[in-house]
Amino acid sequence: MNNILSQKEIKERLPLHLQKFVIDQSYDSYTELDHAKWRYVMRMTLQYASDYAHEFFLPALKKMNLPIDRIPRIEQVNNAVNPYGWNAVCINAFITTKTFLEFHSEKILVVATCVRTLQHLKYTPYPDLIHDILGHGPCVAFSPIERLMRYFGKLGTRAFSSRLDSELHDALNKLSILKEEKSTNAQEINQVSGLIDYLKASFSEVSEMEKVRRLHWYTLEYGLVGSLGTPKIYGAGLLSSIGESYKSLSHDVEKRPYTLGVYNDDFDPTQHQKKLNVIKDFESLEQLLEEFAARMAISTGGVCGLGKLIDSKDIGTLELDHLLQITGEFANMISFEGKPVYIESRDRVVLSVENQMLKKASKVRSPLGIVIQCVVNDAFKDLKLLHQELKSGDRIELHYDSGMSFEGNIENTIIHQGVLLVIEASQHYIYNHGVKSLEGEGCTLLFGNKVNSVYAGVVDKNTFEEYEPIVSMPPLPEHSVAEKKHFVFYKELREMRLNHSIDLKRLKEIFNASIENAPKDWLIILELYELIGASNDNFKDIVKNKLLELAKNDDYRVLIEKGLALRIY
């Protein structure tokens, strides 16, 4: 087992821009009903998962040694994933897929603090702690999926997003919340659904990040493995959905072989999926993801990669063939014969080599490519000796094979292992085929013939703190006096169960009060029935008949029927 870190220590070891998403669990805010919902889903999963889940899942879940009767504390979840080199933290559930995947790249299991409503116990339109702990948690213990979690983390961290991605994320979050809340009206849902349709129709091209999101959704969230005829579930969204898990394997859901083409297939995370994709095995999925990664800007670099960086209007990094890494927001590029020959940043940048920051520098305004002529203080210079001869105050002219030229006053140079990487210049002029294009004060001039790689994000993870603003969690629901009284009934039932002390008279009182004040709460009736056990009292028949009556509602039918057959844990 690895050294177990406290929540504070885990947070402090995260990159600065991820730390702000980590929150306290606020364990005491969970109601007795919340604990009962957790218990029900745990018992259902332990009893029935072998029917639908891949063989790794149930042993891995049992090995986590999570409590059944109460929601686990985040420290317990952290202890469960620690043997596999992972840690667990609670997060603000309003994070983008990109941020979620970056946590996975850091080997951090993120756990939302919210719990699905009883109405959505089978399936929640919004990620909750049941999904994160029971869905993703056991996957950490299975090395083929654990590798895929980290690989997707790497892809998501380096993939370029678009502004539409962010707007779509916010709209989908809002729709998920509306569908989860009790008081939402249809008009609100229709309005947000209309906005989502509009945003989707606005996509002229699917961004790298949106492609990664879809590839991830159809695998580690909603993936099947095996044959098309008899697949098993390995996706966390299905593993944690006690309703959709069975439905996904039925003939009602179309099964298709998984290909990279699924990144063209949109999905609605707030509804049951009508189409699912099946991988042959986990090794074949890894191969497909490597094929996809080879098409990303991080692998191709060049004009296409720089174009994605500029269009994203976000922080990104480009790597030149002389090992220099430049991180910042980039605004402009000039290409010639299919190659980038000039690059300009919006503002200051961070310069790095081998993933370590060298320094922060002024705005980049730099030709790129092969220098064919160099003049320093009106004298021609040998390029091979240039790094030895330049000094502050020199006037330098550089002429490139692309027709670009640079002229400026040297303030500073950066040389690494005998290679000139950067000149920081003051008053400068830039020419394109002899025509003055730009002039200005301080700038950073880069030396590199080729842009090898371009990717989203930073090299040194603590050089930029802000990527994604925090979206506030909705306030915890205000419970009425009647609801609080009802929660106390759940507490009484749990104490009777744990103390093996059954008070039939009190059970009858709780039953009568529940059907009068919470007529749709089938779960408390099920817990009552469980406690009555082998009693010959006709009260057991009354309770069962009430359950069968509630089971006439299709929303509860499967939950009640399977719940009646649950073993005692």
XYZ file of C-alpha atoms in Angstrom:
569
model
C 0.000 0.000 0.000
C 1.186 3.516 -0.828
C 1.505 6.191 1.802
C -2.047 7.389 2.495
C -2.332 11.154 2.187
C -4.830 13.389 3.916
C -7.324 15.327 1.828
C -5.310 18.483 2.477
C -2.088 16.841 1.286
C -3.739 15.487 -1.873
C -5.113 18.917 -2.727
C -1.779 20.649 -2.164
C -0.022 18.246 -4.539
C -2.428 19.003 -7.375
C -1.644 21.615 -10.042
C -2.876 25.031 -8.945
C -5.641 25.215 -11.517
C -7.166 21.943 -10.255
C -6.988 22.747 -6.552
C -9.913 25.155 -6.712
C -12.325 22.360 -7.674
C -11.623 20.290 -4.555
C -14.219 20.763 -1.817
C -15.159 19.298 1.552
C -17.581 16.392 1.551
C -19.875 17.998 4.165
C -20.714 14.499 5.347
C -23.183 15.639 7.998
C -25.402 17.136 5.309
C -26.440 13.673 4.104
C -29.908 12.678 5.266
C -30.977 9.263 6.478
C -32.783 8.893 3.158
C -29.484 9.532 1.342
C -27.860 6.720 3.322
C -30.827 4.432 2.562
C -30.490 5.136 -1.179
C -26.787 4.279 -1.033
C -27.569 1.058 0.853
C -30.193 0.006 -1.671
C -27.935 0.589 -4.689
C -25.010 -1.180 -2.992
C -27.135 -4.228 -2.169
C -28.594 -4.332 -5.686
C -25.130 -4.056 -7.205
C -23.589 -6.741 -5.011
C -26.403 -9.172 -5.744
C -27.047 -8.602 -9.429
C -23.847 -7.198 -10.991
C -22.641 -10.652 -12.012
C -25.610 -10.810 -14.410
C -24.468 -7.862 -16.513
C -20.990 -6.623 -15.535
C -17.578 -7.672 -16.815
C -15.966 -10.239 -14.536
C -13.499 -7.737 -13.045
C -16.202 -5.556 -11.502
C -17.732 -7.454 -8.594
C -14.440 -8.697 -7.062
C -13.004 -5.198 -7.401
C -16.035 -3.631 -5.739
C -15.909 -6.089 -2.844
C -12.189 -5.492 -2.426
C -12.874 -1.776 -1.920
C -14.493 -2.818 1.380
C -16.942 0.062 1.327
C -19.659 0.354 3.985
C -23.068 -0.854 2.871
C -25.306 0.750 5.457
C -24.023 4.308 5.086
C -22.477 6.520 2.431
C -18.683 6.146 2.660
C -16.597 9.062 3.761
C -14.141 10.330 1.164
C -11.288 9.068 3.359
C -12.686 5.526 3.041
C -12.848 5.854 -0.743
C -9.301 7.196 -0.772
C -8.100 4.213 1.262
C -9.818 1.881 -1.211
C -8.043 3.250 -4.300
C -4.710 3.923 -2.599
C -3.257 0.426 -3.212
C -3.427 1.142 -6.953
C -1.525 4.417 -6.739
C -4.638 6.593 -6.879
C -6.155 9.105 -4.498
C -9.730 10.329 -4.150
C -11.133 13.808 -3.527
C -14.544 15.439 -3.469
C -15.122 17.971 -6.206
C -17.572 20.552 -7.372
C -19.671 18.449 -9.751
C -19.833 21.285 -12.278
C -16.535 20.456 -13.983
C -15.998 20.015 -17.678
C -15.022 16.679 -19.190
C -11.590 18.193 -19.804
C -11.065 18.932 -16.112
C -12.525 15.559 -15.113
C -10.059 13.780 -17.393
C -7.147 15.871 -16.171
C -7.855 14.670 -12.634
C -7.651 11.105 -13.983
C -4.333 11.904 -15.648
C -3.122 12.836 -12.148
C -4.493 9.489 -10.856
C -7.194 11.229 -8.842
C -10.651 9.680 -8.532
C -13.085 12.573 -8.281
C -16.268 12.108 -6.262
C -19.267 14.408 -6.443
C -20.844 15.185 -3.083
C -24.473 15.114 -4.259
C -26.742 12.042 -4.153
C -29.389 11.236 -6.747
C -33.017 11.696 -5.792
C -35.253 8.745 -4.988
C -37.145 9.574 -8.185
C -33.940 8.942 -10.180
C -32.506 6.067 -8.183
C -32.384 3.792 -11.246
C -30.582 6.390 -13.318
C -29.569 9.950 -12.606
C -29.298 12.576 -15.332
C -26.572 14.197 -13.243
C -23.347 12.564 -11.992
C -23.450 11.853 -8.262
C -21.350 10.076 -5.660
C -23.006 6.726 -6.436
C -21.853 7.025 -10.034
C -18.338 8.100 -9.120
C -17.731 5.589 -6.320
C -19.565 2.494 -7.600
C -18.956 3.193 -11.283
C -15.416 4.516 -11.592
C -14.018 3.317 -8.259
C -13.722 -0.423 -9.030
C -12.271 0.370 -12.470
C -9.145 1.736 -10.782
C -8.413 -1.787 -9.497
C -8.541 -3.365 -12.979
C -5.306 -2.509 -14.774
C -6.612 -2.584 -18.408
C -9.276 0.010 -17.575
C -7.039 1.929 -15.176
C -4.567 2.409 -18.046
C -7.399 3.606 -20.271
C -8.546 6.069 -17.592
C -5.078 7.599 -17.513
C -4.748 7.532 -21.309
C -8.045 9.327 -21.748
C -6.810 11.717 -19.085
C -3.751 12.476 -21.196
C -5.838 12.945 -24.353
C -8.343 15.200 -22.620
C -5.650 17.324 -21.019
C -3.968 17.973 -24.380
C -7.070 18.228 -26.622
C -8.213 21.605 -27.931
C -11.668 22.842 -27.015
C -13.853 25.459 -28.647
C -15.988 28.184 -27.130
C -19.056 26.223 -28.182
C -17.806 23.273 -26.119
C -17.967 25.426 -22.995
C -21.423 26.785 -23.788
C -22.712 23.293 -24.520
C -21.252 21.980 -21.259
C -23.026 24.694 -19.277
C -26.333 24.049 -21.036
C -26.124 20.277 -20.502
C -25.329 20.837 -16.828
C -28.377 23.036 -16.499
C -30.583 20.466 -18.235
C -29.260 17.690 -15.979
C -30.060 19.714 -12.876
C -33.542 20.603 -14.115
C -34.338 16.962 -14.807
C -33.058 15.943 -11.383
C -35.044 18.541 -9.442
C -38.551 17.819 -8.215
C -40.059 21.222 -8.924
C -38.915 21.731 -12.524
C -41.605 22.463 -15.078
C -41.654 21.234 -18.667
C -41.297 24.740 -20.086
C -37.900 25.237 -18.434
C -36.674 21.866 -19.731
C -37.901 22.666 -23.248
C -36.150 26.030 -23.230
C -32.789 24.564 -22.264
C -33.247 21.629 -24.651
C -33.853 24.136 -27.440
C -30.649 25.976 -26.555
C -28.703 22.702 -26.657
C -30.122 21.869 -30.096
C -29.143 25.354 -31.315
C -25.595 25.015 -29.991
C -25.149 21.585 -31.542
C -26.374 22.897 -34.891
C -23.790 25.696 -34.636
C -20.819 23.317 -34.692
C -19.043 23.731 -38.033
C -16.425 21.202 -36.933
C -16.202 18.918 -33.926
C -13.294 20.023 -31.739
C -10.592 17.669 -30.491
C -12.012 17.866 -26.982
C -15.545 17.094 -28.117
C -14.205 14.069 -29.996
C -12.412 12.896 -26.851
C -15.609 13.451 -24.830
C -17.598 11.267 -27.210
C -14.917 8.570 -27.413
C -14.823 8.509 -23.606
C -18.611 8.469 -23.250
C -19.040 5.460 -25.522
C -16.332 3.510 -23.678
C -15.433 4.269 -20.069
C -18.895 5.689 -19.337
C -21.239 3.619 -21.516
C -19.085 0.897 -23.009
C -19.740 -2.806 -23.578
C -17.086 -5.451 -24.154
C -17.172 -8.893 -25.767
C -19.322 -10.120 -28.619
C -22.203 -8.162 -30.134
C -24.579 -10.927 -29.134
C -23.560 -11.340 -25.492
C -21.531 -8.338 -24.327
C -20.808 -7.342 -20.751
C -20.777 -3.888 -19.188
C -17.570 -2.077 -18.243
C -18.639 1.589 -18.534
C -19.046 3.405 -15.215
C -22.318 5.062 -16.206
C -23.923 1.675 -16.813
C -22.266 -0.048 -13.846
C -23.733 2.543 -11.478
C -27.184 2.587 -13.073
C -29.259 -0.226 -11.580
C -31.989 0.416 -14.131
C -30.072 1.015 -17.341
C -27.573 -1.779 -16.668
C -30.157 -4.448 -17.485
C -31.824 -2.469 -20.241
C -28.503 -1.923 -22.005
C -28.108 -5.651 -22.615
C -31.658 -6.112 -23.938
C -32.697 -6.133 -27.582
C -34.233 -2.689 -27.060
C -30.761 -1.140 -27.275
C -28.843 -1.296 -30.556
C -25.305 -2.739 -30.250
C -22.615 -1.631 -32.686
C -18.904 -2.385 -33.035
C -16.866 0.448 -31.559
C -14.868 2.475 -34.080
C -13.283 5.911 -34.028
C -16.258 7.044 -36.072
C -18.283 7.319 -32.858
C -16.785 10.770 -32.339
C -19.249 11.882 -35.006
C -22.161 10.541 -32.937
C -23.701 12.963 -30.494
C -25.433 11.787 -27.300
C -27.796 13.057 -24.632
C -26.377 12.345 -21.156
C -29.746 13.074 -19.525
C -31.540 10.114 -21.153
C -31.142 6.354 -21.423
C -28.928 5.506 -24.374
C -30.583 3.922 -27.399
C -27.312 2.872 -29.059
C -24.246 1.403 -27.392
C -20.858 0.380 -28.724
C -19.042 -2.887 -28.116
C -15.274 -3.332 -28.056
C -13.732 -6.718 -28.723
C -11.315 -6.344 -25.813
C -9.463 -3.616 -23.957
C -6.267 -4.006 -25.973
C -8.109 -3.203 -29.208
C -9.511 -0.052 -27.591
C -6.016 1.059 -26.617
C -4.907 0.601 -30.232
C -7.804 2.708 -31.509
C -7.021 5.483 -29.051
C -3.376 5.486 -30.117
C -4.586 5.822 -33.711
C -6.742 8.772 -32.686
C -3.890 10.398 -30.744
C -1.723 10.223 -33.871
C -4.227 12.544 -35.580
C -4.283 15.127 -32.803
C -2.352 18.386 -32.948
C -0.046 17.128 -30.208
C 1.242 14.577 -32.741
C 0.974 16.510 -36.009
C 2.008 20.021 -34.962
C 2.464 22.324 -37.970
C -0.088 24.680 -39.506
C -3.064 22.522 -38.596
C -2.037 22.305 -34.945
C -1.323 26.005 -34.638
C -4.666 26.761 -36.261
C -6.450 24.715 -33.585
C -4.511 26.514 -30.859
C -5.390 29.953 -32.203
C -9.054 29.056 -32.803
C -9.407 27.716 -29.269
C -8.592 31.186 -27.831
C -7.256 29.321 -24.832
C -3.928 28.598 -23.180
C -1.836 26.120 -25.122
C 1.716 25.033 -25.812
C 3.776 24.643 -28.955
C 7.032 22.702 -29.099
C 9.771 23.533 -31.580
C 12.356 21.172 -32.981
C 15.069 22.747 -30.791
C 13.264 21.487 -27.644
C 11.831 24.889 -26.741
C 8.275 24.859 -25.372
C 6.199 28.055 -25.461
C 2.982 28.324 -23.442
C 0.407 31.089 -23.740
C -2.546 32.336 -25.749
C -1.766 32.709 -29.434
C -3.455 35.145 -31.792
C -1.966 34.970 -35.265
C 0.005 32.823 -37.682
C 1.393 33.208 -41.186
C 1.957 30.117 -43.302
C 3.983 29.648 -46.487
C 4.030 26.522 -48.636
C 2.097 24.617 -45.979
C 4.436 25.509 -43.117
C 4.085 28.047 -40.297
C 6.574 30.860 -40.871
C 5.370 33.372 -38.271
C 3.621 33.082 -34.897
C 2.307 35.757 -32.546
C 0.952 35.444 -28.996
C -1.754 37.594 -27.410
C 0.350 38.458 -24.392
C 3.235 37.223 -22.265
C 4.313 33.575 -22.503
C 6.126 30.965 -20.450
C 9.261 29.409 -21.943
C 10.227 25.864 -20.951
C 12.638 23.093 -21.863
C 11.984 19.437 -20.992
C 8.785 20.422 -19.143
C 10.615 22.781 -16.783
C 9.988 26.519 -16.902
C 12.946 28.655 -17.944
C 11.282 32.041 -17.519
C 8.255 34.180 -18.292
C 8.812 36.319 -21.352
C 7.202 39.150 -23.277
C 4.814 38.758 -26.168
C 5.952 36.435 -28.968
C 6.339 38.003 -32.394
C 8.536 35.600 -34.244
C 9.295 34.295 -37.711
C 9.963 30.549 -37.835
C 12.006 28.432 -40.192
C 15.521 28.268 -41.556
C 17.645 31.410 -41.132
C 19.619 31.970 -44.345
C 21.368 35.190 -43.381
C 22.293 36.905 -40.129
C 23.640 40.443 -39.705
C 24.783 41.785 -36.326
C 25.758 45.442 -36.039
C 25.998 45.644 -39.860
C 28.356 42.648 -40.025
C 27.487 39.208 -41.414
C 27.729 36.441 -38.827
C 28.159 32.671 -38.949
C 24.932 31.138 -37.634
C 26.815 28.275 -35.990
C 28.733 30.704 -33.793
C 25.856 33.058 -33.144
C 25.188 31.809 -29.615
C 28.753 32.743 -28.632
C 28.817 36.250 -30.038
C 25.507 37.950 -29.223
C 25.289 40.432 -26.377
C 22.781 42.893 -25.001
C 22.557 46.063 -27.094
C 23.481 44.422 -30.400
C 21.350 45.204 -33.463
C 20.386 42.009 -35.271
C 18.854 41.249 -38.665
C 17.623 37.755 -39.529
C 16.441 36.660 -42.978
C 14.519 33.400 -43.433
C 14.064 31.039 -46.375
C 10.329 31.795 -46.269
C 10.828 35.464 -47.140
C 10.238 36.644 -43.567
C 12.760 38.976 -41.893
C 13.305 40.267 -38.367
C 15.186 43.335 -37.200
C 15.556 44.425 -33.579
C 17.730 45.364 -30.595
C 18.886 42.474 -28.408
C 18.098 42.713 -24.710
C 18.700 39.111 -23.668
C 19.357 35.638 -25.077
C 18.472 32.169 -23.839
C 20.966 29.437 -24.721
C 20.479 25.787 -23.739
C 23.209 23.188 -24.207
C 24.989 25.358 -26.745
C 21.853 26.063 -28.779
C 20.369 29.549 -29.166
C 16.667 29.198 -28.308
C 15.377 32.732 -27.757
C 16.254 36.351 -28.293
C 14.375 38.938 -26.272
C 14.380 42.145 -28.284
C 13.266 45.748 -27.847
C 12.467 48.027 -30.798
C 11.813 45.615 -33.649
C 10.451 45.325 -37.195
C 9.091 42.286 -39.026
C 9.010 42.041 -42.819
C 7.216 39.651 -45.148
C 8.966 39.455 -48.528
C 10.436 42.895 -47.994
C 7.207 44.556 -46.905
C 7.070 45.837 -43.318
C 4.300 43.918 -41.528
C 4.793 44.842 -37.876
C 6.810 47.028 -35.582
C 6.795 47.470 -31.836
C 8.659 47.490 -28.566
C 9.545 44.388 -26.514
C 9.008 40.952 -28.061
C 10.266 37.385 -27.877
C 11.959 35.874 -30.944
C 11.984 32.061 -31.170
C 14.525 29.892 -32.956
C 13.103 26.787 -34.562
C 12.732 25.321 -38.020
C 9.633 23.256 -37.327
C 6.616 23.143 -34.974
C 6.729 19.531 -33.835
C 3.762 19.535 -31.497
C 0.879 21.760 -30.399
C -1.464 20.981 -27.530
C -3.860 22.516 -25.047
C -2.705 23.347 -21.552
C 0.666 24.023 -20.013
C 3.992 22.288 -19.656
C 4.898 23.310 -16.134
C 1.584 22.710 -14.376
C 1.950 25.497 -11.844
C 2.737 28.318 -14.263
C -0.899 29.124 -14.986
C -3.613 28.933 -12.336
C -6.740 29.869 -14.260
C -8.211 27.811 -17.090
C -11.769 27.176 -16.162
C -13.895 29.309 -13.839
C -15.734 27.582 -11.029
C -19.468 27.282 -11.455
C -21.196 27.332 -8.089
C -23.019 24.253 -6.917
C -26.762 24.690 -6.464
C -27.697 25.182 -2.821
C -28.592 22.101 -0.815
C -32.349 21.526 -0.817
C -34.311 22.936 2.066
C -36.174 20.087 3.713
C -39.611 20.672 5.167
C -40.529 19.748 8.727
C -42.480 16.765 7.393
C -39.475 15.570 5.359
C -37.159 15.850 8.345
C -39.596 13.791 10.402
C -39.693 11.218 7.619
C -35.895 11.006 7.603
C -36.010 10.151 11.308
C -38.078 7.072 10.411
C -35.200 5.873 8.227
C -32.840 6.363 11.150
C -35.087 4.297 13.423
C -35.220 1.490 10.866
C -31.435 1.481 10.481
C -30.923 1.311 14.248
C -33.376 -1.588 14.558
C -31.536 -3.387 11.766
C -28.085 -2.846 13.241
C -29.191 -3.693 16.798
C -31.237 -6.724 15.707
C -34.082 -5.343 17.804
C -37.400 -5.230 15.947
C -40.326 -3.322 17.413
C -43.392 -4.390 15.409
C -45.643 -1.815 17.053
C -43.271 0.984 16.083
C -42.924 -0.430 12.549
C -46.707 -0.239 12.131
C -46.682 3.380 13.280
C -43.914 4.247 10.823
C -45.767 2.416 8.037
C -48.998 4.300 8.593
C -47.272 7.654 8.871
C -45.226 6.990 5.719
C -48.112 6.025 3.439
C -49.978 9.098 4.622
C -47.192 11.686 4.424
C -44.834 10.188 1.807
C -47.099 8.024 -0.388
C -44.530 7.686 -3.210
C -41.654 6.560 -0.980
C -41.461 2.889 -1.849
C -37.974 2.526 -0.313
C -39.045 2.987 3.283
C -41.833 0.430 2.758
C -39.244 -1.980 1.362
C -37.013 -1.446 4.411
C -40.011 -2.103 6.661
C -40.729 -5.340 4.827
C -37.115 -6.423 5.217
C -37.231 -5.841 8.980
C -40.451 -7.790 9.471
C -38.550 -10.771 8.127
C -39.988 -14.198 8.962
C -42.719 -12.784 11.158
C -46.079 -14.506 10.826
C -47.875 -11.313 11.679
C -50.400 -10.359 8.984
C -48.726 -6.953 8.986
C -46.106 -8.453 6.669
C -48.824 -9.189 4.095
C -50.155 -5.655 4.425
C -46.714 -4.202 3.757
C -46.082 -6.511 0.805
C -49.439 -5.658 -0.715
C -48.561 -1.997 -0.432
C -45.299 -2.655 -2.255
C -47.118 -4.556 -4.995
C -49.523 -1.670 -5.307
C -46.637 0.784 -5.690
C -45.013 -1.566 -8.202
C -47.861 -0.905 -10.619
C -46.043 2.352 -11.336
C -43.477 1.519 -14.030
C -40.988 3.912 -12.430
C -40.849 1.711 -9.326
C -41.722 -1.745 -10.629
C -38.221 -3.142 -11.266
C -36.810 -1.467 -8.160
C -39.448 -3.039 -5.929
C -39.505 -6.472 -7.587
C -35.738 -6.860 -7.390
C -35.660 -5.235 -3.972
C -38.009 -7.889 -2.583
C -35.450 -10.540 -3.549
C -32.432 -8.811 -2.012
C -30.255 -10.719 0.402
C -29.462 -9.291 3.817
C -25.894 -7.906 4.086
